């Protein structure tokens, strides 16, 4: 393992962890984005704050994210928050972020004004 490259354990390494608790990530983990670095950081911060404030209510979390992004970057932002969903969307270039928070909670945000 070198630098910032994530390391995913092999089957043999996982067997050696028997009896140990699974690792739960409490920080944002970006799965995909095409955003510029500045916007990516701002959107990640908004998503993280919303996920922390509304840990048991995905609907309120999504609403908070949408309202903040619409004010900060203009309408129309769309947000999905939850576990175990797939998506196929049309979006404006450089306006998509798909991340995980606290392990299995996924957040997908995109802008589509047309």
N, CA, C and O atoms as a Tinker XYZ file with bonds, in Angstrom:
   456  protein
     1  N      0.851000   -1.170000    0.000000    73     2
     2  CA     0.000000    0.000000    0.000000    64     1     3
     3  C      0.895000    1.232000    0.000000    63     2     4     5
     4  O      1.809000    1.328000    0.819000    81     3
     5  N      0.646000    2.179000   -0.910000    73     3     6
     6  CA     1.463000    3.372000   -0.993000    64     5     7
     7  C      0.591000    4.605000   -1.078000    63     6     8     9
     8  O     -0.495000    4.568000   -1.656000    81     7
     9  N      1.061000    5.688000   -0.507000    73     7    10
    10  CA     0.401000    6.990000   -0.645000    64     9    11
    11  C     -1.061000    6.965000   -0.239000    63    10    12    13
    12  O     -1.426000    6.389000    0.785000    81    11
    13  N     -1.896000    7.599000   -1.059000    73    11    14
    14  CA    -3.314000    7.713000   -0.775000    64    13    15
    15  C     -4.137000    6.625000   -1.448000    63    14    16    17
    16  O     -5.366000    6.680000   -1.419000    81    15
    17  N     -3.489000    5.644000   -2.050000    73    15    18
    18  CA    -4.198000    4.592000   -2.742000    64    17    19
    19  C     -4.918000    3.710000   -1.732000    63    18    20    21
    20  O     -4.285000    3.176000   -0.821000    81    19
    21  N     -6.247000    3.545000   -1.878000    73    19    22
    22  CA    -6.957000    2.678000   -0.936000    64    21    23
    23  C     -6.551000    1.231000   -1.135000    63    22    24    25
    24  O     -6.214000    0.819000   -2.245000    81    23
    25  N     -6.583000    0.469000   -0.073000    73    23    26
    26  CA    -6.222000   -0.940000   -0.129000    64    25    27
    27  C     -7.425000   -1.750000    0.328000    63    26    28    29
    28  O     -7.953000   -1.530000    1.418000    81    27
    29  N     -7.848000   -2.669000   -0.492000    73    27    30
    30  CA    -8.940000   -3.545000   -0.142000    64    29    31
    31  C     -8.349000   -4.914000    0.113000    63    30    32    33
    32  O     -7.638000   -5.460000   -0.731000    81    31
    33  N     -8.644000   -5.471000    1.279000    73    31    34
    34  CA    -8.029000   -6.717000    1.697000    64    33    35
    35  C     -8.400000   -7.896000    0.830000    63    34    36    37
    36  O     -9.496000   -7.961000    0.272000    81    35
    37  N     -7.474000   -8.821000    0.727000    73    35    38
    38  CA    -7.715000  -10.054000   -0.003000    64    37    39
    39  C     -8.525000  -11.001000    0.877000    63    38    40    41
    40  O     -8.725000  -10.743000    2.064000    81    39
    41  N     -8.984000  -12.088000    0.289000    73    39    42
    42  CA    -9.757000  -13.069000    1.045000    64    41    43
    43  C     -8.943000  -13.614000    2.213000    63    42    44    45
    44  O     -9.479000  -13.840000    3.298000    81    43
    45  N     -7.633000  -13.828000    1.986000    73    43    46
    46  CA    -6.781000  -14.341000    3.058000    64    45    47
    47  C     -6.680000  -13.334000    4.209000    63    46    48    49
    48  O     -6.715000  -13.716000    5.379000    81    47
    49  N     -6.556000  -12.040000    3.867000    73    47    50
    50  CA    -6.462000  -11.021000    4.911000    64    49    51
    51  C     -7.766000  -10.928000    5.685000    63    50    52    53
    52  O     -7.756000  -10.725000    6.899000    81    51
    53  N     -8.905000  -11.079000    4.979000    73    51    54
    54  CA   -10.197000  -11.004000    5.647000    64    53    55
    55  C    -10.373000  -12.160000    6.618000    63    54    56    57
    56  O    -10.964000  -11.981000    7.683000    81    55
    57  N     -9.869000  -13.350000    6.271000    73    55    58
    58  CA    -9.962000  -14.493000    7.176000    64    57    59
    59  C     -9.183000  -14.209000    8.454000    63    58    60    61
    60  O     -9.585000  -14.642000    9.534000    81    59
    61  N     -8.083000  -13.490000    8.342000    73    59    62
    62  CA    -7.275000  -13.149000    9.503000    64    61    63
    63  C     -7.941000  -12.143000   10.418000    63    62    64    65
    64  O     -7.488000  -11.943000   11.545000    81    63
    65  N     -9.026000  -11.495000    9.952000    73    63    66
    66  CA    -9.737000  -10.506000   10.757000    64    65    67
    67  C    -10.969000  -11.087000   11.429000    63    66    68    69
    68  O    -11.806000  -10.341000   11.936000    81    67
    69  N    -11.092000  -12.407000   11.440000    73    67    70
    70  CA   -12.257000  -13.036000   12.059000    64    69    71
    71  C    -12.364000  -12.595000   13.514000    63    70    72    73
    72  O    -11.379000  -12.583000   14.253000    81    71
    73  N    -13.573000  -12.236000   13.901000    73    71    74
    74  CA   -13.809000  -11.812000   15.273000    64    73    75
    75  C    -13.581000  -10.332000   15.503000    63    74    76    77
    76  O    -13.951000   -9.816000   16.557000    81    75
    77  N    -12.982000   -9.630000   14.547000    73    75    78
    78  CA   -12.772000   -8.195000   14.684000    64    77    79
    79  C    -13.961000   -7.455000   14.078000    63    78    80    81
    80  O    -14.542000   -7.924000   13.100000    81    79
    81  N    -14.331000   -6.309000   14.642000    73    79    82
    82  CA   -15.464000   -5.570000   14.073000    64    81    83
    83  C    -15.131000   -5.036000   12.684000    63    82    84    85
    84  O    -13.982000   -4.704000   12.392000    81    83
    85  N    -16.151000   -4.959000   11.833000    73    83    86
    86  CA   -15.979000   -4.415000   10.486000    64    85    87
    87  C    -15.652000   -2.926000   10.575000    63    86    88    89
    88  O    -16.088000   -2.241000   11.500000    81    87
    89  N    -14.895000   -2.441000    9.622000    73    87    90
    90  CA   -14.535000   -1.026000    9.598000    64    89    91
    91  C    -15.716000   -0.238000    9.049000    63    90    92    93
    92  O    -16.235000   -0.563000    7.981000    81    91
    93  N    -16.144000    0.794000    9.767000    73    91    94
    94  CA   -17.207000    1.679000    9.299000    64    93    95
    95  C    -16.588000    3.038000    9.023000    63    94    96    97
    96  O    -15.965000    3.636000    9.901000    81    95
    97  N    -16.760000    3.516000    7.817000    73    95    98
    98  CA   -16.200000    4.797000    7.444000    64    97    99
    99  C    -17.149000    5.907000    7.863000    63    98   100   101
   100  O    -18.341000    5.853000    7.559000    81    99
   101  N    -16.632000    6.912000    8.555000    73    99   102
   102  CA   -17.477000    8.038000    8.967000    64   101   103
   103  C    -17.100000    9.296000    8.196000    63   102   104   105
   104  O    -17.553000   10.392000    8.526000    81   103
   105  N    -16.288000    9.139000    7.187000    73   103   106
   106  CA   -15.894000   10.279000    6.360000    64   105   107
   107  C    -16.435000   10.058000    4.954000    63   106   108   109
   108  O    -16.738000    8.927000    4.575000    81   107
   109  N    -16.557000   11.129000    4.183000    73   107   110
   110  CA   -17.079000   10.953000    2.820000    64   109   111
   111  C    -16.082000   10.224000    1.919000    63   110   112   113
   112  O    -14.874000   10.456000    1.977000    81   111
   113  N    -16.617000    9.354000    1.103000    73   111   114
   114  CA   -15.817000    8.590000    0.161000    64   113   115
   115  C    -16.430000    8.788000   -1.220000    63   114   116   117
   116  O    -17.533000    8.309000   -1.485000    81   115
   117  N    -15.724000    9.488000   -2.098000    73   115   118
   118  CA   -16.263000    9.789000   -3.414000    64   117   119
   119  C    -16.153000    8.569000   -4.311000    63   118   120   121
   120  O    -15.077000    7.995000   -4.481000    81   119
   121  N    -17.277000    8.187000   -4.877000    73   119   122
   122  CA   -17.316000    7.069000   -5.824000    64   121   123
   123  C    -17.083000    7.576000   -7.243000    63   122   124   125
   124  O    -16.362000    6.953000   -8.022000    81   123
   125  N    -17.709000    8.728000   -7.577000    73   123   126
   126  CA   -17.503000    9.339000   -8.884000    64   125   127
   127  C    -17.873000   10.813000   -8.825000    63   126   128   129
   128  O    -18.839000   11.193000   -8.162000    81   127
   129  N    -17.107000   11.633000   -9.515000    73   127   130
   130  CA   -17.471000   13.030000   -9.727000    64   129   131
   131  C    -16.744000   13.541000  -10.956000    63   130   132   133
   132  O    -15.659000   13.070000  -11.296000    81   131
   133  N    -17.357000   14.506000  -11.613000    73   131   134
   134  CA   -16.685000   15.201000  -12.708000    64   133   135
   135  C    -16.566000   16.692000  -12.387000    63   134   136   137
   136  O    -16.249000   17.497000  -13.263000    81   135
   137  N    -16.822000   17.057000  -11.123000    73   135   138
   138  CA   -16.786000   18.455000  -10.693000    64   137   139
   139  C    -15.356000   18.967000  -10.587000    63   138   140   141
   140  O    -14.414000   18.204000  -10.372000    81   139
   141  N    -15.220000   20.283000  -10.745000    73   139   142
   142  CA   -13.943000   20.932000  -10.462000    64   141   143
   143  C    -13.667000   20.812000   -8.967000    63   142   144   145
   144  O    -14.591000   20.628000   -8.176000    81   143
   145  N    -12.398000   20.917000   -8.580000    73   143   146
   146  CA   -12.019000   20.697000   -7.181000    64   145   147
   147  C    -12.742000   21.622000   -6.200000    63   146   148   149
   148  O    -13.156000   21.178000   -5.130000    81   147
   149  N    -12.898000   22.884000   -6.545000    73   147   150
   150  CA   -13.563000   23.827000   -5.641000    64   149   151
   151  C    -15.011000   23.467000   -5.399000    63   150   152   153
   152  O    -15.466000   23.440000   -4.255000    81   151
   153  N    -15.739000   23.191000   -6.464000    73   151   154
   154  CA   -17.152000   22.808000   -6.334000    64   153   155
   155  C    -17.263000   21.470000   -5.624000    63   154   156   157
   156  O    -18.144000   21.293000   -4.782000    81   155
   157  N    -16.388000   20.523000   -5.946000    73   155   158
   158  CA   -16.410000   19.205000   -5.305000    64   157   159
   159  C    -16.280000   19.339000   -3.795000    63   158   160   161
   160  O    -17.014000   18.692000   -3.048000    81   159
   161  N    -15.354000   20.170000   -3.343000    73   159   162
   162  CA   -15.165000   20.356000   -1.902000    64   161   163
   163  C    -16.403000   20.967000   -1.265000    63   162   164   165
   164  O    -16.847000   20.510000   -0.212000    81   163
   165  N    -16.972000   22.005000   -1.897000    73   163   166
   166  CA   -18.172000   22.655000   -1.357000    64   165   167
   167  C    -19.342000   21.681000   -1.282000    63   166   168   169
   168  O    -20.032000   21.622000   -0.265000    81   167
   169  N    -19.570000   20.922000   -2.343000    73   167   170
   170  CA   -20.691000   19.986000   -2.381000    64   169   171
   171  C    -20.479000   18.866000   -1.365000    63   170   172   173
   172  O    -21.422000   18.474000   -0.678000    81   171
   173  N    -19.267000   18.351000   -1.260000    73   171   174
   174  CA   -18.967000   17.322000   -0.259000    64   173   175
   175  C    -19.227000   17.825000    1.151000    63   174   176   177
   176  O    -19.788000   17.108000    1.980000    81   175
   177  N    -18.815000   19.066000    1.424000    73   175   178
   178  CA   -19.038000   19.645000    2.756000    64   177   179
   179  C    -20.531000   19.751000    3.068000    63   178   180   181
   180  O    -20.959000   19.435000    4.178000    81   179
   181  N    -21.322000   20.195000    2.091000    73   179   182
   182  CA   -22.773000   20.311000    2.276000    64   181   183
   183  C    -23.380000   18.934000    2.534000    63   182   184   185
   184  O    -24.182000   18.770000    3.453000    81   183
   185  N    -23.002000   17.951000    1.731000    73   183   186
   186  CA   -23.533000   16.595000    1.885000    64   185   187
   187  C    -23.148000   15.995000    3.231000    63   186   188   189
   188  O    -23.975000   15.365000    3.890000    81   187
   189  N    -21.912000   16.185000    3.636000    73   187   190
   190  CA   -21.443000   15.649000    4.918000    64   189   191
   191  C    -22.207000   16.272000    6.078000    63   190   192   193
   192  O    -22.648000   15.567000    6.985000    81   191
   193  N    -22.364000   17.600000    6.051000    73   191   194
   194  CA   -23.096000   18.284000    7.116000    64   193   195
   195  C    -24.540000   17.785000    7.187000    63   194   196   197
   196  O    -25.051000   17.519000    8.275000    81   195
   197  N    -25.194000   17.657000    6.040000    73   195   198
   198  CA   -26.581000   17.187000    6.014000    64   197   199
   199  C    -26.693000   15.760000    6.542000    63   198   200   201
   200  O    -27.616000   15.447000    7.294000    81   199
   201  N    -25.762000   14.898000    6.154000    73   199   202
   202  CA   -25.777000   13.507000    6.631000    64   201   203
   203  C    -25.566000   13.434000    8.141000    63   202   204   205
   204  O    -26.172000   12.597000    8.811000    81   203
   205  N    -24.722000   14.293000    8.673000    73   203   206
   206  CA   -24.470000   14.318000   10.113000    64   205   207
   207  C    -25.672000   14.866000   10.881000    63   206   208   209
   208  O    -25.989000   14.376000   11.966000    81   207
   209  N    -26.340000   15.872000   10.330000    73   207   210
   210  CA   -27.501000   16.482000   11.005000    64   209   211
   211  C    -28.736000   15.603000   10.954000    63   210   212   213
   212  O    -29.528000   15.599000   11.896000    81   211
   213  N    -28.913000   14.865000    9.881000    73   211   214
   214  CA   -30.137000   14.086000    9.673000    64   213   215
   215  C    -29.803000   12.604000    9.521000    63   214   216   217
   216  O    -30.103000   11.989000    8.497000    81   215
   217  N    -29.183000   12.046000   10.548000    73   215   218
   218  CA   -28.706000   10.663000   10.482000    64   217   219
   219  C    -29.823000    9.645000   10.298000    63   218   220   221
   220  O    -29.595000    8.590000    9.705000    81   219
   221  N    -31.016000    9.933000   10.787000    73   219   222
   222  CA   -32.102000    8.945000   10.701000    64   221   223
   223  C    -33.217000    9.363000    9.746000    63   222   224   225
   224  O    -34.263000    8.715000    9.702000    81   223
   225  N    -33.009000   10.439000    8.979000    73   223   226
   226  CA   -34.062000   10.904000    8.075000    64   225   227
   227  C    -33.455000   11.293000    6.727000    63   226   228   229
   228  O    -33.025000   12.430000    6.535000    81   227
   229  N    -33.425000   10.343000    5.803000    73   227   230
   230  CA   -32.824000   10.581000    4.496000    64   229   231
   231  C    -33.564000   11.656000    3.700000    63   230   232   233
   232  O    -32.950000   12.391000    2.926000    81   231
   233  N    -34.873000   11.746000    3.890000    73   231   234
   234  CA   -35.658000   12.756000    3.169000    64   233   235
   235  C    -35.254000   14.171000    3.585000    63   234   236   237
   236  O    -35.080000   15.042000    2.733000    81   235
   237  N    -35.105000   14.398000    4.870000    73   235   238
   238  CA   -34.672000   15.721000    5.356000    64   237   239
   239  C    -33.238000   16.015000    4.933000    63   238   240   241
   240  O    -32.897000   17.156000    4.623000    81   239
   241  N    -32.411000   14.992000    4.923000    73   239   242
   242  CA   -31.024000   15.137000    4.476000    64   241   243
   243  C    -30.996000   15.603000    3.020000    63   242   244   245
   244  O    -30.293000   16.556000    2.685000    81   243
   245  N    -31.756000   14.933000    2.158000    73   243   246
   246  CA   -31.805000   15.291000    0.742000    64   245   247
   247  C    -32.366000   16.698000    0.547000    63   246   248   249
   248  O    -31.870000   17.458000   -0.285000    81   247
   249  N    -33.389000   17.037000    1.305000    73   247   250
   250  CA   -34.001000   18.372000    1.202000    64   249   251
   251  C    -33.005000   19.460000    1.570000    63   250   252   253
   252  O    -32.910000   20.479000    0.885000    81   251
   253  N    -32.263000   19.245000    2.651000    73   251   254
   254  CA   -31.263000   20.228000    3.067000    64   253   255
   255  C    -30.194000   20.411000    1.990000    63   254   256   257
   256  O    -29.826000   21.540000    1.666000    81   255
   257  N    -29.699000   19.311000    1.437000    73   255   258
   258  CA   -28.667000   19.378000    0.402000    64   257   259
   259  C    -29.179000   20.159000   -0.802000    63   258   260   261
   260  O    -28.499000   21.057000   -1.298000    81   259
   261  N    -30.380000   19.818000   -1.272000    73   259   262
   262  CA   -30.947000   20.489000   -2.442000    64   261   263
   263  C    -31.111000   21.986000   -2.214000    63   262   264   265
   264  O    -30.744000   22.789000   -3.072000    81   263
   265  N    -31.659000   22.365000   -1.066000    73   263   266
   266  CA   -31.888000   23.786000   -0.777000    64   265   267
   267  C    -30.574000   24.568000   -0.754000    63   266   268   269
   268  O    -30.500000   25.667000   -1.303000    81   267
   269  N    -29.559000   24.021000   -0.133000    73   267   270
   270  CA   -28.267000   24.708000   -0.051000    64   269   271
   271  C    -27.625000   24.814000   -1.435000    63   270   272   273
   272  O    -27.125000   25.877000   -1.803000    81   271
   273  N    -27.635000   23.729000   -2.198000    73   271   274
   274  CA   -27.009000   23.760000   -3.521000    64   273   275
   275  C    -27.752000   24.684000   -4.481000    63   274   276   277
   276  O    -27.119000   25.375000   -5.279000    81   275
   277  N    -29.092000   24.708000   -4.419000    73   275   278
   278  CA   -29.862000   25.629000   -5.264000    64   277   279
   279  C    -29.509000   27.083000   -4.959000    63   278   280   281
   280  O    -29.394000   27.902000   -5.871000    81   279
   281  N    -29.338000   27.403000   -3.674000    73   279   282
   282  CA   -28.978000   28.779000   -3.292000    64   281   283
   283  C    -27.550000   29.114000   -3.695000    63   282   284   285
   284  O    -27.280000   30.209000   -4.186000    81   283
   285  N    -26.651000   28.184000   -3.491000    73   283   286
   286  CA   -25.227000   28.452000   -3.723000    64   285   287
   287  C    -24.845000   28.425000   -5.199000    63   286   288   289
   288  O    -24.057000   29.257000   -5.650000    81   287
   289  N    -25.404000   27.466000   -5.963000    73   287   290
   290  CA   -25.000000   27.269000   -7.356000    64   289   291
   291  C    -26.127000   27.484000   -8.359000    63   290   292   293
   292  O    -25.928000   27.258000   -9.553000    81   291
   293  N    -27.301000   27.913000   -7.910000    73   291   294
   294  CA   -28.442000   28.116000   -8.796000    64   293   295
   295  C    -29.209000   26.822000   -9.033000    63   294   296   297
   296  O    -28.660000   25.731000   -8.878000    81   295
   297  N    -30.493000   26.946000   -9.413000    73   295   298
   298  CA   -31.306000   25.748000   -9.635000    64   297   299
   299  C    -30.911000   25.061000  -10.940000    63   298   300   301
   300  O    -30.264000   25.698000  -11.770000    81   299
   301  N    -31.240000   23.892000  -11.148000    73   299   302
   302  CA   -32.034000   22.937000  -10.414000    64   301   303
   303  C    -31.175000   21.731000  -10.065000    63   302   304   305
   304  O    -30.742000   20.980000  -10.939000    81   303
   305  N    -30.937000   21.561000   -8.764000    73   303   306
   306  CA   -30.173000   20.420000   -8.270000    64   305   307
   307  C    -31.127000   19.303000   -7.865000    63   306   308   309
   308  O    -32.240000   19.561000   -7.406000    81   307
   309  N    -30.690000   18.084000   -8.035000    73   307   310
   310  CA   -31.462000   16.901000   -7.684000    64   309   311
   311  C    -30.602000   16.052000   -6.753000    63   310   312   313
   312  O    -29.386000   15.960000   -6.922000    81   311
   313  N    -31.254000   15.434000   -5.767000    73   311   314
   314  CA   -30.517000   14.711000   -4.724000    64   313   315
   315  C    -31.216000   13.396000   -4.402000    63   314   316   317
   316  O    -32.438000   13.350000   -4.254000    81   315
   317  N    -30.427000   12.329000   -4.296000    73   315   318
   318  CA   -30.915000   11.039000   -3.807000    64   317   319
   319  C    -30.007000   10.634000   -2.654000    63   318   320   321
   320  O    -28.782000   10.654000   -2.777000    81   319
   321  N    -30.624000   10.263000   -1.524000    73   319   322
   322  CA   -29.887000    9.809000   -0.346000    64   321   323
   323  C    -30.491000    8.487000    0.088000    63   322   324   325
   324  O    -31.707000    8.386000    0.253000    81   323
   325  N    -29.657000    7.471000    0.276000    73   323   326
   326  CA   -30.173000    6.191000    0.745000    64   325   327
   327  C    -29.166000    5.074000    0.585000    63   326   328   329
   328  O    -27.982000    5.305000    0.339000    81   327
   329  N    -29.663000    3.862000    0.729000    73   327   330
   330  CA   -28.842000    2.668000    0.602000    64   329   331
   331  C    -29.434000    1.783000   -0.487000    63   330   332   333
   332  O    -30.652000    1.633000   -0.578000    81   331
   333  N    -28.590000    1.211000   -1.294000    73   331   334
   334  CA   -29.025000    0.212000   -2.260000    64   333   335
   335  C    -29.893000    0.742000   -3.390000    63   334   336   337
   336  O    -31.000000    0.246000   -3.595000    81   335
   337  N    -29.424000    1.724000   -4.118000    73   335   338
   338  CA   -30.177000    2.204000   -5.268000    64   337   339
   339  C    -29.262000    2.303000   -6.478000    63   338   340   341
   340  O    -28.047000    2.458000   -6.349000    81   339
   341  N    -29.860000    2.212000   -7.642000    73   339   342
   342  CA   -29.144000    2.420000   -8.894000    64   341   343
   343  C    -29.723000    3.655000   -9.555000    63   342   344   345
   344  O    -30.805000    4.113000   -9.190000    81   343
   345  N    -29.009000    4.189000  -10.519000    73   343   346
   346  CA   -29.524000    5.371000  -11.196000    64   345   347
   347  C    -28.943000    5.491000  -12.590000    63   346   348   349
   348  O    -27.843000    5.017000  -12.874000    81   347
   349  N    -29.699000    6.128000  -13.437000    73   347   350
   350  CA   -29.286000    6.479000  -14.795000    64   349   351
   351  C    -29.894000    7.848000  -15.040000    63   350   352   353
   352  O    -31.117000    7.982000  -15.083000    81   351
   353  N    -29.056000    8.872000  -15.201000    73   351   354
   354  CA   -29.545000   10.250000  -15.234000    64   353   355
   355  C    -28.918000   11.032000  -16.377000    63   354   356   357
   356  O    -27.888000   10.648000  -16.930000    81   355
   357  N    -29.569000   12.140000  -16.714000    73   355   358
   358  CA   -28.983000   13.160000  -17.580000    64   357   359
   359  C    -28.616000   14.329000  -16.674000    63   358   360   361
   360  O    -29.383000   14.692000  -15.782000    81   359
   361  N    -27.456000   14.909000  -16.900000    73   359   362
   362  CA   -27.021000   16.002000  -16.031000    64   361   363
   363  C    -26.113000   16.938000  -16.812000    63   362   364   365
   364  O    -25.594000   16.590000  -17.873000    81   363
   365  N    -25.934000   18.136000  -16.262000    73   363   366
   366  CA   -25.019000   19.098000  -16.859000    64   365   367
   367  C    -23.586000   18.646000  -16.583000    63   366   368   369
   368  O    -23.259000   18.207000  -15.481000    81   367
   369  N    -22.745000   18.761000  -17.599000    73   367   370
   370  CA   -21.347000   18.370000  -17.436000    64   369   371
   371  C    -20.712000   19.125000  -16.261000    63   370   372   373
   372  O    -20.998000   20.299000  -16.025000    81   371
   373  N    -19.849000   18.422000  -15.540000    73   371   374
   374  CA   -19.135000   18.959000  -14.377000    64   373   375
   375  C    -20.064000   19.314000  -13.220000    63   374   376   377
   376  O    -19.760000   20.188000  -12.408000    81   375
   377  N    -21.208000   18.618000  -13.158000    73   375   378
   378  CA   -22.180000   18.895000  -12.089000    64   377   379
   379  C    -22.751000   17.601000  -11.510000    63   378   380   381
   380  O    -23.947000   17.529000  -11.228000    81   379
   381  N    -21.922000   16.589000  -11.329000    73   379   382
   382  CA   -22.366000   15.315000  -10.756000    64   381   383
   383  C    -21.385000   14.875000   -9.680000    63   382   384   385
   384  O    -20.170000   14.933000   -9.865000    81   383
   385  N    -21.940000   14.428000   -8.542000    73   383   386
   386  CA   -21.123000   13.858000   -7.469000    64   385   387
   387  C    -21.885000   12.686000   -6.875000    63   386   388   389
   388  O    -23.064000   12.799000   -6.538000    81   387
   389  N    -21.198000   11.564000   -6.753000    73   387   390
   390  CA   -21.759000   10.347000   -6.155000    64   389   391
   391  C    -20.787000    9.916000   -5.068000    63   390   392   393
   392  O    -19.631000    9.608000   -5.355000    81   391
   393  N    -21.248000    9.893000   -3.822000    73   391   394
   394  CA   -20.368000    9.612000   -2.693000    64   393   395
   395  C    -21.059000    8.705000   -1.685000    63   394   396   397
   396  O    -22.276000    8.526000   -1.707000    81   395
   397  N    -20.245000    8.142000   -0.804000    73   395   398
   398  CA   -20.745000    7.371000    0.323000    64   397   399
   399  C    -20.361000    8.082000    1.601000    63   398   400   401
   400  O    -19.319000    8.733000    1.681000    81   399
   401  N    -21.225000    7.948000    2.610000    73   399   402
   402  CA   -20.959000    8.531000    3.918000    64   401   403
   403  C    -21.295000    7.484000    4.972000    63   402   404   405
   404  O    -22.317000    6.803000    4.881000    81   403
   405  N    -20.438000    7.364000    5.958000    73   403   406
   406  CA   -20.654000    6.428000    7.076000    64   405   407
   407  C    -20.864000    4.998000    6.590000    63   406   408   409
   408  O    -21.722000    4.279000    7.102000    81   407
   409  N    -20.085000    4.599000    5.612000    73   407   410
   410  CA   -20.134000    3.216000    5.147000    64   409   411
   411  C    -21.075000    2.991000    3.997000    63   410   412   413
   412  O    -20.646000    3.009000    2.843000    81   411
   413  N    -22.372000    2.774000    4.275000    73   411   414
   414  CA   -23.296000    2.345000    3.221000    64   413   415
   415  C    -24.306000    3.405000    2.793000    63   414   416   417
   416  O    -25.112000    3.138000    1.902000    81   415
   417  N    -24.294000    4.581000    3.383000    73   415   418
   418  CA   -25.227000    5.638000    2.990000    64   417   419
   419  C    -24.678000    6.342000    1.749000    63   418   420   421
   420  O    -23.607000    6.948000    1.791000    81   419
   421  N    -25.421000    6.255000    0.650000    73   419   422
   422  CA   -24.989000    6.864000   -0.604000    64   421   423
   423  C    -25.705000    8.192000   -0.816000    63   422   424   425
   424  O    -26.866000    8.356000   -0.439000    81   423
   425  N    -24.995000    9.130000   -1.423000    73   423   426
   426  CA   -25.555000   10.433000   -1.778000    64   425   427
   427  C    -25.183000   10.694000   -3.233000    63   426   428   429
   428  O    -24.008000   10.656000   -3.598000    81   427
   429  N    -26.182000   10.959000   -4.051000    73   427   430
   430  CA   -25.953000   11.320000   -5.440000    64   429   431
   431  C    -26.584000   12.683000   -5.682000    63   430   432   433
   432  O    -27.783000   12.856000   -5.464000    81   431
   433  N    -25.795000   13.647000   -6.127000    73   431   434
   434  CA   -26.292000   14.985000   -6.436000    64   433   435
   435  C    -25.902000   15.338000   -7.859000    63   434   436   437
   436  O    -24.792000   15.040000   -8.299000    81   435
   437  N    -26.820000   15.976000   -8.580000    73   435   438
   438  CA   -26.531000   16.418000   -9.939000    64   437   439
   439  C    -27.398000   17.615000  -10.288000    63   438   440   441
   440  O    -28.468000   17.822000   -9.716000    81   439
   441  N    -26.920000   18.379000  -11.219000    73   439   442
   442  CA   -27.654000   19.557000  -11.690000    64   441   443
   443  C    -28.166000   19.265000  -13.081000    63   442   444   445
   444  O    -27.440000   18.767000  -13.941000    81   443
   445  N    -29.437000   19.585000  -13.284000    73   443   446
   446  CA   -30.069000   19.394000  -14.583000    64   445   447
   447  C    -31.124000   20.482000  -14.743000    63   446   448   449
   448  O    -32.209000   20.385000  -14.168000    81   447
   449  N    -30.814000   21.512000  -15.517000    73   447   450
   450  CA   -31.712000   22.654000  -15.648000    64   449   451
   451  C    -32.560000   22.604000  -16.908000    63   450   452   453
   452  O    -33.422000   23.461000  -17.100000    81   451
   453  N    -32.341000   21.643000  -17.749000    73   451   454
   454  CA   -33.102000   21.593000  -19.002000    64   453   455
   455  C    -34.134000   20.510000  -19.010000    63   454   456
   456  O    -34.850000   20.348000  -19.998000    81   455
